[in-house]
CSV table of C-alpha atoms in Angstrom, one decimal:
chain,number,residue,atom,x,y,z
A,1,MET,CA,-29.4,36.5,9.8
A,2,THR,CA,-33.0,37.5,10.2
A,3,GLN,CA,-32.7,41.3,9.8
A,4,GLU,CA,-30.3,40.4,6.8
A,5,LEU,CA,-32.9,38.3,5.3
A,6,VAL,CA,-35.8,40.7,5.9
A,7,SER,CA,-33.4,43.5,4.3
A,8,LEU,CA,-32.6,41.4,1.2
A,9,THR,CA,-36.4,40.4,0.9
A,10,ILE,CA,-37.5,44.2,0.9
A,11,ILE,CA,-34.6,45.1,-1.8
A,12,MET,CA,-35.4,42.5,-4.0
A,13,ALA,CA,-39.2,43.2,-4.0
A,14,VAL,CA,-38.4,46.6,-4.7
A,15,ALA,CA,-36.1,45.2,-7.7
A,16,ALA,CA,-39.3,42.9,-9.0
A,17,VAL,CA,-42.1,45.8,-8.9
A,18,SER,CA,-39.8,48.5,-10.5
A,19,PRO,CA,-39.8,47.5,-13.9
A,20,ILE,CA,-43.8,47.0,-13.7
A,21,VAL,CA,-44.3,50.5,-12.3
A,22,ALA,CA,-41.7,51.5,-15.2
A,23,GLN,CA,-44.1,50.2,-17.7
A,24,LEU,CA,-47.3,51.6,-16.0
A,25,ILE,CA,-45.7,55.2,-16.3
A,26,PRO,CA,-47.2,57.2,-19.3
A,27,GLY,CA,-44.6,57.4,-22.0
A,28,ARG,CA,-42.0,55.2,-19.8
A,29,PHE,CA,-40.0,58.4,-19.1
A,30,ILE,CA,-38.6,57.3,-15.9
A,31,PRO,CA,-36.0,54.6,-16.2
A,32,GLN,CA,-36.1,51.4,-13.6
A,33,THR,CA,-32.9,52.9,-12.5
A,34,VAL,CA,-34.4,56.1,-11.0
A,35,LEU,CA,-37.0,54.1,-9.4
A,36,LEU,CA,-34.6,51.8,-7.6
A,37,LEU,CA,-32.6,54.6,-6.2
A,38,ALA,CA,-35.9,56.5,-5.3
A,39,ALA,CA,-36.9,53.7,-3.1
A,40,GLY,CA,-33.6,53.0,-1.6
A,41,ALA,CA,-34.0,56.4,-0.5
A,42,ALA,CA,-37.2,56.3,0.8
A,43,LEU,CA,-36.6,53.0,2.4
A,44,GLY,CA,-33.3,53.0,3.8
A,45,PRO,CA,-31.6,54.5,7.1
A,46,TYR,CA,-32.5,58.2,6.2
A,47,GLY,CA,-35.9,57.6,5.2
A,48,LEU,CA,-38.1,55.2,6.8
A,49,GLY,CA,-35.3,52.7,8.0
A,50,ILE,CA,-36.8,49.4,6.8
A,51,ILE,CA,-33.8,48.5,4.6
A,52,GLU,CA,-30.8,47.9,7.0
A,53,VAL,CA,-27.6,48.2,5.3
A,54,ASN,CA,-25.3,45.6,7.1
A,55,ASP,CA,-22.5,43.8,6.2
A,56,ALA,CA,-24.2,40.9,3.9
A,57,VAL,CA,-26.3,43.5,2.5
A,58,LYS,CA,-22.9,45.7,1.8
A,59,LEU,CA,-20.8,42.4,0.5
A,60,LEU,CA,-24.0,42.3,-2.1
A,61,ASN,CA,-23.9,45.9,-3.1
A,62,GLU,CA,-20.2,45.6,-3.8
A,63,LEU,CA,-21.1,42.3,-5.8
A,64,GLY,CA,-23.5,44.4,-7.6
A,65,MET,CA,-21.4,47.4,-8.5
A,66,ALA,CA,-18.4,44.4,-9.6
A,67,PHE,CA,-21.4,43.1,-12.3
A,68,LEU,CA,-22.5,46.4,-13.6
A,69,PHE,CA,-18.5,47.1,-14.4
A,70,LEU,CA,-18.0,43.9,-15.4
A,71,LEU,CA,-20.9,44.1,-18.0
A,72,ALA,CA,-20.1,47.9,-19.1
A,73,GLY,CA,-16.2,46.8,-19.7
A,74,TYR,CA,-17.5,44.0,-21.6
A,75,GLU,CA,-19.7,46.5,-24.0
A,76,ILE,CA,-16.1,48.1,-25.1
A,77,ASP,CA,-14.8,46.9,-28.0
A,78,PRO,CA,-11.1,46.9,-28.0
A,79,LYS,CA,-10.4,48.1,-31.5
A,80,ARG,CA,-13.3,51.2,-31.0
A,81,LEU,CA,-10.6,52.4,-28.2
A,82,ALA,CA,-7.9,52.5,-30.8
A,83,GLY,CA,-10.1,53.7,-33.7
A,84,HIS,CA,-10.6,57.5,-34.6
A,85,GLN,CA,-13.7,57.9,-32.1
A,86,GLY,CA,-11.8,56.2,-29.4
A,87,LYS,CA,-9.0,58.7,-29.7
A,88,VAL,CA,-11.4,61.7,-30.0
A,89,GLY,CA,-13.0,60.7,-27.0
A,90,LEU,CA,-9.9,60.0,-24.8
A,91,LEU,CA,-8.7,63.9,-25.8
A,92,THR,CA,-12.3,65.0,-25.0
A,93,TRP,CA,-12.1,63.3,-21.6
A,94,GLY,CA,-8.7,65.0,-21.1
A,95,ILE,CA,-10.4,68.5,-21.9
A,96,THR,CA,-13.0,67.9,-19.3
A,97,LEU,CA,-10.3,66.8,-16.5
A,98,GLY,CA,-8.7,70.0,-17.1
A,99,LEU,CA,-12.0,72.2,-17.2
A,100,ALA,CA,-13.2,70.5,-14.0
A,101,TRP,CA,-9.8,71.1,-12.1
A,102,LEU,CA,-10.1,75.1,-13.2
A,103,VAL,CA,-13.5,75.1,-11.9
A,104,VAL,CA,-13.1,73.3,-8.7
A,105,THR,CA,-9.9,75.2,-8.1
A,106,PHE,CA,-10.8,78.9,-8.9
A,107,LEU,CA,-14.5,79.0,-8.6
A,108,PRO,CA,-15.5,80.3,-5.2
A,109,PHE,CA,-18.7,78.3,-4.8
A,110,PHE,CA,-16.9,74.9,-4.6
A,111,THR,CA,-14.3,76.4,-2.0
A,112,LYS,CA,-17.4,77.7,0.2
A,113,GLN,CA,-18.9,74.3,-0.3
A,114,GLY,CA,-15.6,72.7,1.1
A,115,ILE,CA,-15.4,70.3,-2.0
A,116,ASN,CA,-12.7,72.0,-4.3
A,117,GLY,CA,-10.7,68.6,-3.8
A,118,VAL,CA,-9.8,65.9,-6.4
A,119,ALA,CA,-12.6,63.8,-5.7
A,120,THR,CA,-15.1,66.5,-7.2
A,121,VAL,CA,-12.7,66.9,-10.2
A,122,ILE,CA,-13.2,63.3,-11.0
A,123,ALA,CA,-16.9,63.3,-10.3
A,124,LEU,CA,-17.4,66.1,-12.9
A,125,THR,CA,-15.9,64.1,-15.8
A,126,THR,CA,-17.6,60.6,-15.3
A,127,THR,CA,-20.4,59.2,-18.1
A,128,ALA,CA,-22.3,56.3,-16.3
A,129,LEU,CA,-21.6,53.9,-19.3
A,130,GLY,CA,-22.8,50.7,-16.8
A,131,THR,CA,-25.9,52.5,-15.8
A,132,LEU,CA,-26.6,53.7,-19.6
A,133,MET,CA,-26.3,50.2,-21.1
A,134,PRO,CA,-29.6,48.9,-20.2
A,135,ILE,CA,-31.2,52.5,-21.0
A,136,LEU,CA,-29.6,52.1,-24.4
A,137,LYS,CA,-31.1,48.8,-24.9
A,138,GLU,CA,-34.4,49.8,-23.4
A,139,ARG,CA,-34.6,52.6,-26.2
A,140,ASN,CA,-33.2,50.9,-29.1
A,141,LEU,CA,-30.0,52.6,-29.2
A,142,GLU,CA,-27.7,50.1,-29.7
A,143,GLY,CA,-26.0,49.7,-32.8
A,144,THR,CA,-27.4,53.5,-34.1
A,145,PRO,CA,-24.9,55.8,-34.7
A,146,ILE,CA,-26.1,57.8,-31.8
A,147,GLY,CA,-25.7,54.8,-29.5
A,148,ASP,CA,-22.0,54.1,-31.1
A,149,ALA,CA,-21.1,57.7,-30.4
A,150,ILE,CA,-22.3,57.3,-26.5
A,151,ILE,CA,-20.4,54.4,-26.2
A,152,SER,CA,-17.4,55.8,-27.7
A,153,TYR,CA,-17.4,59.0,-25.5
A,154,GLY,CA,-18.8,57.3,-22.7
A,155,THR,CA,-16.3,54.5,-22.7
A,156,TRP,CA,-13.7,57.4,-21.6
A,157,GLY,CA,-15.9,59.2,-19.2
A,158,GLU,CA,-16.0,55.5,-17.4
A,159,LEU,CA,-12.5,54.5,-17.9
A,160,GLY,CA,-10.9,57.9,-17.3
A,161,PRO,CA,-12.4,58.6,-13.8
A,162,ILE,CA,-11.4,54.8,-12.8
A,163,LEU,CA,-7.7,55.5,-13.7
A,164,ALA,CA,-7.7,59.0,-12.0
A,165,MET,CA,-8.9,57.6,-9.0
A,166,ALA,CA,-6.3,54.9,-8.8
A,167,ILE,CA,-3.7,57.6,-9.4
A,168,LEU,CA,-4.7,60.8,-7.8
A,169,LEU,CA,-6.7,59.6,-4.8
A,170,SER,CA,-3.9,56.9,-3.7
A,171,THR,CA,-2.5,57.5,-0.4
A,172,ARG,CA,0.8,56.1,-1.6
A,173,THR,CA,3.9,58.2,-3.0
A,174,GLY,CA,4.0,58.6,-7.0
A,175,TRP,CA,6.3,55.7,-7.4
A,176,GLN,CA,4.7,53.3,-5.2
A,177,THR,CA,1.3,54.1,-7.2
A,178,MET,CA,2.8,53.5,-10.4
A,179,LEU,CA,4.2,50.4,-9.3
A,180,VAL,CA,1.3,48.8,-7.7
A,181,LEU,CA,-0.6,49.9,-11.1
A,182,GLY,CA,2.2,48.2,-13.1
A,183,ALA,CA,1.6,45.0,-11.2
A,184,PHE,CA,-2.2,44.9,-11.5
A,185,LEU,CA,-1.5,45.7,-15.2
A,186,ALA,CA,0.7,42.7,-15.6
A,187,ILE,CA,-1.8,40.2,-13.7
A,188,CYS,CA,-4.8,41.7,-16.0
A,189,LEU,CA,-2.3,40.9,-19.2
A,190,LEU,CA,-1.3,37.2,-17.9
A,191,CYS,CA,-5.6,36.8,-17.6
A,192,ALA,CA,-6.1,37.7,-20.9
A,193,THR,CA,-3.2,36.0,-22.5
A,194,LEU,CA,-3.4,32.6,-21.1
A,195,PRO,CA,-7.1,32.2,-22.4
A,196,THR,CA,-6.4,33.5,-25.9
A,197,LYS,CA,-3.5,31.1,-26.3
A,198,ALA,CA,-5.8,28.3,-25.4
A,199,LEU,CA,-8.3,29.7,-27.5
A,200,LYS,CA,-6.1,29.8,-30.5
A,201,THR,CA,-4.5,26.2,-30.3
A,202,GLY,CA,-7.6,24.7,-29.6
A,203,HIS,CA,-6.2,23.2,-26.4
A,204,ARG,CA,-8.3,20.4,-24.8
A,205,LEU,CA,-9.0,22.4,-21.4
A,206,TYR,CA,-10.7,25.2,-23.8
A,207,ARG,CA,-12.9,22.2,-25.4
A,208,PHE,CA,-13.7,20.8,-22.2
A,209,LEU,CA,-14.9,24.2,-21.1
A,210,THR,CA,-17.1,25.1,-24.3
A,211,ASP,CA,-18.4,21.8,-24.3
A,212,ASN,CA,-19.7,22.1,-20.9
A,213,ALA,CA,-20.7,25.7,-20.9
A,214,ASN,CA,-24.2,25.2,-21.4
A,215,THR,CA,-24.0,22.0,-18.8
A,216,SER,CA,-24.9,21.6,-15.1
A,217,SER,CA,-21.2,22.7,-14.8
A,218,GLN,CA,-21.7,25.7,-16.6
A,219,THR,CA,-18.2,26.1,-16.9
A,220,LEU,CA,-17.4,29.7,-19.0
A,221,MET,CA,-19.8,31.1,-16.5
A,222,ARG,CA,-17.9,30.0,-13.1
A,223,LEU,CA,-14.7,31.2,-14.9
A,224,THR,CA,-16.1,34.5,-15.8
A,225,THR,CA,-17.1,35.0,-12.1
A,226,PHE,CA,-14.0,33.6,-10.9
A,227,LEU,CA,-12.0,36.3,-13.0
A,228,LEU,CA,-14.4,39.3,-11.6
A,229,ILE,CA,-13.6,38.1,-8.3
A,230,PHE,CA,-10.4,37.3,-8.3
A,231,LEU,CA,-9.4,40.9,-9.8
A,232,VAL,CA,-11.7,42.7,-7.2
A,233,THR,CA,-9.9,40.6,-4.6
A,234,ILE,CA,-6.5,41.7,-6.2
A,235,SER,CA,-8.0,45.6,-6.2
A,236,ALA,CA,-8.5,45.2,-2.7
A,237,LEU,CA,-5.1,43.7,-1.7
A,238,PHE,CA,-3.3,46.3,-3.8
A,239,GLU,CA,-5.5,49.0,-1.8
A,240,LEU,CA,-7.2,50.0,-5.3
A,241,ASP,CA,-11.0,50.6,-5.9
A,242,ALA,CA,-12.9,47.4,-6.8
A,243,VAL,CA,-14.4,49.3,-9.7
A,244,LEU,CA,-10.9,49.2,-11.5
A,245,GLY,CA,-10.9,45.1,-11.1
A,246,ALA,CA,-14.4,45.1,-12.3
A,247,PHE,CA,-13.9,47.0,-15.1
A,248,ALA,CA,-10.6,45.2,-16.0
A,249,ALA,CA,-12.6,41.9,-15.8
A,250,GLY,CA,-15.2,43.2,-18.2
A,251,PHE,CA,-12.7,44.5,-20.6
A,252,ILE,CA,-10.2,41.2,-20.4
A,253,LEU,CA,-13.5,39.1,-21.3
A,254,ARG,CA,-14.0,41.0,-24.3
A,255,TYR,CA,-11.0,40.6,-25.5
A,256,ILE,CA,-10.8,36.8,-24.9
A,257,ILE,CA,-14.1,36.6,-26.7
A,258,PRO,CA,-14.2,39.5,-29.1
A,259,ASP,CA,-17.1,38.5,-31.3
A,260,GLY,CA,-19.2,37.9,-28.0
A,261,SER,CA,-21.1,35.0,-26.7
A,262,LYS,CA,-24.8,35.5,-26.8
A,263,SER,CA,-25.2,32.6,-24.5
A,264,LEU,CA,-22.4,33.7,-21.7
A,265,GLU,CA,-24.1,37.3,-22.1
A,266,MET,CA,-27.6,36.2,-21.3
A,267,LYS,CA,-26.6,34.4,-18.4
A,268,LEU,CA,-24.0,37.6,-16.9
A,269,GLU,CA,-27.0,39.7,-17.6
A,270,GLY,CA,-29.5,37.4,-15.7
A,271,VAL,CA,-27.4,37.2,-12.8
A,272,GLY,CA,-26.4,40.9,-12.6
A,273,TYR,CA,-29.5,42.7,-13.8
A,274,GLY,CA,-31.7,40.0,-12.4
A,275,PHE,CA,-30.0,40.0,-8.8
A,276,LEU,CA,-27.0,41.9,-8.2
A,277,ILE,CA,-27.4,45.2,-10.0
A,278,PRO,CA,-30.6,46.2,-8.6
A,279,VAL,CA,-29.2,45.7,-4.9
A,280,PHE,CA,-26.3,48.1,-5.8
A,281,PHE,CA,-29.0,50.4,-7.1
A,282,VAL,CA,-31.2,50.4,-4.1
A,283,VAL,CA,-28.1,50.4,-2.0
A,284,SER,CA,-26.9,53.5,-3.3
A,285,GLY,CA,-30.1,55.0,-2.9
A,286,ALA,CA,-30.0,54.3,0.5
A,287,ALA,CA,-27.0,56.0,1.1
A,288,ILE,CA,-28.5,59.3,0.1
A,289,ASN,CA,-29.4,61.6,3.3
A,290,VAL,CA,-32.5,63.3,1.9
A,291,ARG,CA,-32.6,65.7,4.7
A,292,ALA,CA,-28.9,66.7,3.8
A,293,VAL,CA,-29.7,66.9,0.3
A,294,ALA,CA,-32.8,69.4,1.0
A,295,GLY,CA,-30.5,71.5,3.1
A,296,ARG,CA,-28.0,72.1,0.2
A,297,PRO,CA,-30.3,72.7,-3.0
A,298,ALA,CA,-27.7,75.5,-4.5
A,299,LEU,CA,-25.0,72.5,-4.4
A,300,LEU,CA,-27.3,70.0,-5.9
A,301,VAL,CA,-28.6,72.4,-8.6
A,302,ALA,CA,-24.8,73.7,-9.1
A,303,PHE,CA,-23.0,70.5,-9.1
A,304,ILE,CA,-25.7,69.0,-12.0
A,305,VAL,CA,-25.4,72.6,-13.8
A,306,MET,CA,-21.8,71.8,-13.8
A,307,LEU,CA,-22.1,68.3,-15.0
A,308,MET,CA,-23.6,69.7,-18.1
A,309,LEU,CA,-21.2,72.6,-18.9
A,310,ILE,CA,-18.1,70.4,-18.0
A,311,ARG,CA,-18.8,67.2,-19.4
A,312,ALA,CA,-21.6,67.8,-22.1
A,313,VAL,CA,-20.3,70.7,-23.9
A,314,PRO,CA,-16.8,69.5,-24.7
A,315,VAL,CA,-18.7,66.4,-26.2
A,316,TYR,CA,-21.0,68.1,-28.3
A,317,VAL,CA,-17.9,70.6,-29.4
A,318,ALA,CA,-15.8,67.3,-30.2
A,319,LEU,CA,-18.9,65.8,-32.3
A,320,SER,CA,-19.2,69.2,-34.2
A,321,LEU,CA,-15.5,69.5,-35.1
A,322,ASP,CA,-15.2,65.9,-36.1
A,323,LYS,CA,-18.2,66.3,-38.5
A,324,ARG,CA,-16.2,64.3,-41.3
A,325,GLU,CA,-15.9,61.1,-39.3
A,326,ASN,CA,-19.3,61.6,-37.1
A,327,PRO,CA,-22.0,63.1,-39.9
A,328,LEU,CA,-24.6,63.6,-37.0
A,329,SER,CA,-26.7,66.3,-37.0
A,330,SER,CA,-27.1,69.0,-34.4
A,331,HIS,CA,-30.0,67.5,-32.3
A,332,HIS,CA,-28.2,64.3,-32.5
A,333,ARG,CA,-25.2,65.8,-31.3
A,334,VAL,CA,-27.2,67.4,-28.5
A,335,THR,CA,-28.5,63.9,-27.6
A,336,VAL,CA,-25.3,62.5,-27.6
A,337,ALA,CA,-23.9,64.9,-25.4
A,338,LEU,CA,-26.7,64.9,-22.9
A,339,TYR,CA,-26.6,60.9,-22.4
A,340,CYS,CA,-22.9,61.1,-22.0
A,341,THR,CA,-23.6,63.3,-19.0
A,342,THR,CA,-25.5,60.6,-16.9
A,343,ALA,CA,-23.5,59.8,-14.0
A,344,LEU,CA,-23.9,58.0,-11.1
A,345,PRO,CA,-21.5,54.8,-10.3
A,346,ILE,CA,-18.3,56.5,-10.4
A,347,ILE,CA,-19.8,59.3,-8.1
A,348,VAL,CA,-20.8,56.7,-5.5
A,349,ALA,CA,-17.3,55.5,-5.7
A,350,VAL,CA,-15.3,58.5,-5.6
A,351,THR,CA,-17.5,60.2,-2.8
A,352,SER,CA,-17.5,57.0,-0.5
A,353,LEU,CA,-13.5,56.9,-1.2
A,354,ALA,CA,-13.2,60.6,-0.1
A,355,VAL,CA,-15.4,60.2,3.0
A,356,LYS,CA,-13.4,57.1,3.8
A,357,VAL,CA,-10.1,59.1,4.1
A,358,GLY,CA,-11.7,62.1,5.3
A,359,THR,CA,-11.6,64.8,2.6
A,360,MET,CA,-15.2,65.1,2.4
A,361,GLN,CA,-18.4,65.2,4.6
A,362,SER,CA,-21.0,62.4,4.4
A,363,ASP,CA,-23.5,65.1,3.8
A,364,THR,CA,-21.7,66.6,1.0
A,365,ALA,CA,-21.2,63.1,-0.4
A,366,SER,CA,-25.2,62.6,-0.4
A,367,THR,CA,-25.6,65.6,-2.1
A,368,LEU,CA,-23.2,64.6,-4.7
A,369,VAL,CA,-24.7,61.1,-5.2
A,370,ALA,CA,-28.4,62.7,-5.1
A,371,ALA,CA,-27.2,64.9,-8.3
A,372,GLY,CA,-25.9,61.8,-10.1
A,373,ALA,CA,-29.2,60.1,-9.6
A,374,ILE,CA,-30.9,62.6,-10.9
A,375,THR,CA,-28.9,63.0,-13.9
A,376,VAL,CA,-29.9,59.1,-14.6
A,377,PHE,CA,-33.4,60.5,-14.9
A,378,LEU,CA,-32.9,63.9,-16.4
A,379,MET,CA,-30.3,63.4,-19.1
A,380,PRO,CA,-31.9,60.8,-21.1
A,381,LEU,CA,-35.1,62.6,-20.7
A,382,LEU,CA,-33.5,65.6,-22.1
A,383,GLY,CA,-31.7,63.7,-24.9
A,384,SER,CA,-35.3,62.4,-25.9
A,385,ILE,CA,-37.2,65.8,-25.5
A,386,THR,CA,-34.4,67.6,-27.8
A,387,TYR,CA,-34.8,64.8,-30.6
A,388,GLN,CA,-38.6,65.0,-30.3
A,389,VAL,CA,-38.4,68.8,-30.5
A,390,ALA,CA,-36.1,68.8,-33.5
A,391,ASP,CA,-38.4,66.5,-35.3
A,392,VAL,CA,-41.0,69.5,-35.7
A,393,HIS,CA,-38.1,71.5,-37.0
A,394,PRO,CA,-38.7,74.6,-34.8
A,395,VAL,CA,-36.2,76.9,-36.8
A,396,THR,CA,-37.8,76.4,-40.0
A,397,ALA,CA,-41.1,77.2,-38.4
A,398,VAL,CA,-40.3,80.3,-36.7
A,399,ARG,CA,-38.8,81.5,-40.2
A,400,GLU,CA,-41.8,80.7,-41.9
A,401,ILE,CA,-43.9,82.3,-39.2
A,402,ALA,CA,-41.9,85.2,-39.5
A,403,HIS,CA,-42.5,85.7,-43.3
A,404,THR,CA,-46.2,84.9,-43.0
A,405,PRO,CA,-47.1,85.6,-39.3
A,406,SER,CA,-51.0,85.3,-40.2
A,407,ASP,CA,-50.3,81.8,-41.3
A,408,TRP,CA,-48.9,80.7,-38.0
A,409,ARG,CA,-51.6,78.2,-37.2
A,410,THR,CA,-51.3,76.6,-40.5
A,411,ILE,CA,-47.6,76.3,-40.0
A,412,VAL,CA,-47.3,74.8,-36.6
A,413,ARG,CA,-50.2,72.4,-37.8
A,414,GLU,CA,-48.0,71.4,-40.9
A,415,HIS,CA,-44.8,70.9,-39.0
A,416,ALA,CA,-46.6,68.7,-36.6
A,417,GLN,CA,-48.2,66.7,-39.6
A,418,VAL,CA,-44.9,65.8,-40.9
A,419,ARG,CA,-43.7,64.7,-37.5
A,420,ALA,CA,-46.6,62.3,-37.6
A,421,LEU,CA,-45.7,61.3,-40.8
A,422,LEU,CA,-42.4,60.4,-40.2
A,423,HIS,CA,-43.5,58.5,-37.2
A,424,HIS,CA,-45.9,56.5,-39.4
A,425,GLN,CA,-44.1,55.8,-42.7
A,426,ASP,CA,-46.6,53.0,-43.7
A,427,ARG,CA,-49.2,55.9,-43.5
A,428,LEU,CA,-47.2,58.1,-45.7
A,429,LYS,CA,-46.7,55.4,-48.1
A,430,ARG,CA,-50.1,55.0,-48.4
A,431,MET,CA,-50.9,58.5,-48.7
A,432,ALA,CA,-48.0,59.3,-51.6
A,433,GLU,CA,-50.0,55.9,-53.4
A,434,THR,CA,-53.3,57.4,-53.2
A,435,LEU,CA,-52.3,61.0,-54.4
A,436,GLU,CA,-50.4,59.4,-57.5
A,437,SER,CA,-53.5,57.9,-58.5
A,438,LEU,CA,-55.5,60.8,-58.2
A,439,GLU,CA,-53.1,62.7,-60.3
A,440,LYS,CA,-53.1,60.5,-63.0
A,441,GLN,CA,-56.7,60.1,-62.8
A,442,GLU,CA,-58.1,63.8,-62.5
A,443,GLY,CA,-55.4,66.0,-61.0
A,444,LEU,CA,-55.4,67.5,-57.5
A,445,ASN,CA,-58.0,69.7,-55.9
A,446,GLY,CA,-56.9,72.2,-52.9
A,447,LEU,CA,-56.9,70.1,-50.4
A,448,ASP,CA,-55.0,67.0,-52.1
A,449,SER,CA,-52.2,69.7,-52.9
A,450,ARG,CA,-51.7,70.6,-49.7
A,451,ARG,CA,-51.5,67.2,-48.7
A,452,ALA,CA,-48.9,66.2,-51.7
A,453,GLU,CA,-46.9,69.0,-50.4
A,454,LEU,CA,-46.8,67.5,-47.0
A,455,VAL,CA,-46.0,64.2,-48.5
A,456,GLU,CA,-42.9,65.8,-50.2
A,457,ARG,CA,-41.7,67.7,-47.2
A,458,ALA,CA,-41.9,64.1,-45.4
A,459,ARG,CA,-39.8,62.5,-48.2
A,460,LEU,CA,-37.2,64.9,-48.1
A,461,GLU,CA,-37.1,64.9,-44.4
A,462,ILE,CA,-36.6,61.0,-44.6
A,463,ASP,CA,-34.1,61.6,-47.3
A,464,ARG,CA,-32.0,63.8,-45.1
A,465,GLN,CA,-32.3,61.3,-42.4
A,466,LEU,CA,-31.0,58.4,-44.5
A,467,LYS,CA,-28.0,60.3,-45.6
A,468,GLU,CA,-27.3,61.2,-42.4
A,469,LEU,CA,-27.0,57.6,-41.4
A,470,GLY,CA,-24.8,57.0,-44.6
A,471,LEU,CA,-27.4,55.3,-46.5
A,472,ASP,CA,-28.3,55.9,-50.4
A,473,PRO,CA,-32.0,57.5,-50.8
A,474,GLN,CA,-31.8,56.0,-54.1
A,475,LEU,CA,-31.2,52.4,-52.8
A,476,THR,CA,-33.3,52.6,-49.5
A,477,THR,CA,-36.7,54.3,-49.1
A,478,GLN,CA,-37.4,53.3,-45.7
A,479,LEU,CA,-35.5,54.4,-42.4
A,480,PRO,CA,-34.4,51.6,-40.2
A,481,HIS,CA,-37.1,50.2,-37.8
A,482,ASN,CA,-35.5,51.6,-34.6
A,483,TYR,CA,-34.5,55.0,-36.4
A,484,ARG,CA,-37.0,56.9,-34.0
A,485,TYR,CA,-34.6,57.4,-31.3
A,486,PRO,CA,-34.4,58.1,-28.2
A,487,LYS,CA,-37.6,56.8,-27.5
A,488,ASN,CA,-39.7,58.1,-24.3
């Protein structure tokens, strides 16, 4: 028991220090999740050996993964799945699955690496929606067009691989698998239907639960935890992956409470992000054999590149073809596609299952998990850089420079100034007021004319961005306070 407590103490110390370190890093471009994974790899069995992944830690790790997928499932609005963007997201994921199968089956590289199986196909189609949710919250993406698109496409990037794992990686025959999944679905429907009926009829039990939700009884929190552990247990009894039960629990919870519950959400996030989920990420990092990863750099890089080609490109194309319903600019579409290529928890789950059944070597699994961990850092960073660069309008700048090469310094400086004005709308407003007063009094000199041109260019850019958000520039002169996304 002493060793278990020592390991847990170190894990929680890492969890406590990570947000502080992330805050101190200039630009805050490294998410806390990356720090947790890196610390786990450094302190785990393949690193310094300080953290021992024993049975107690493994149980907490499983509960952490369960809470992560519970919260991911809870974020999904069933109406969104049935809506237009949800249907496009499903079709896009299906295309991604087909592309992954073609690449893994027929590309000689994967055959030589010995990973041309179903597990690799599934790993190449995933989006780590559960991992992305805290990043989206940190960067004020929730409720924005970009955030909505990430969730819509990312939902199927998480749900699709979970279902594929249950069907394609099952050791049962086809009809047995369908029978088991049918029984699991029936239990899930029962878990969703009974509370919903009690809520609609205002049953005494429902009133008791809601009245005691914020007392020492914590009835709703206890029932939610019971639902989660019950469905994870059912998954284990049916020999399904625990991820399926956890995701179903979150989805059922959202179905029961379609409008959400701030009180319950705060408690779930407190238990999840405050305790269990950091344990999951640290232990996931501890499973990475750094030496094995260093010995296979080609596989590491190739897997990340394939993730971008197989997952990001179809999402970008789908958004481009669906511009009437999703009027996102090109750099916004790139941002969504990159975020949807973030992958980790499903890779951890699918490689663990493949190693357990003997279809994948542990060194290969470590490399794929390391690749997934890198995407958690790399894809949001690339998405942020894409947007930051796009703000400067490099294509327009290049055209202007090609037209008048001698003025390249002035052109570059003007584009940088327009970007600065967009980031400081109050400054833009003051400058515009000053110029208007000068124009009324004495007219504009050469310097003020240049400033007026910058102001007008910035105003036009704001109007364009307002239209992209579906807002009328005649009625709304200011961009939403959280428009400057994604932040570094």
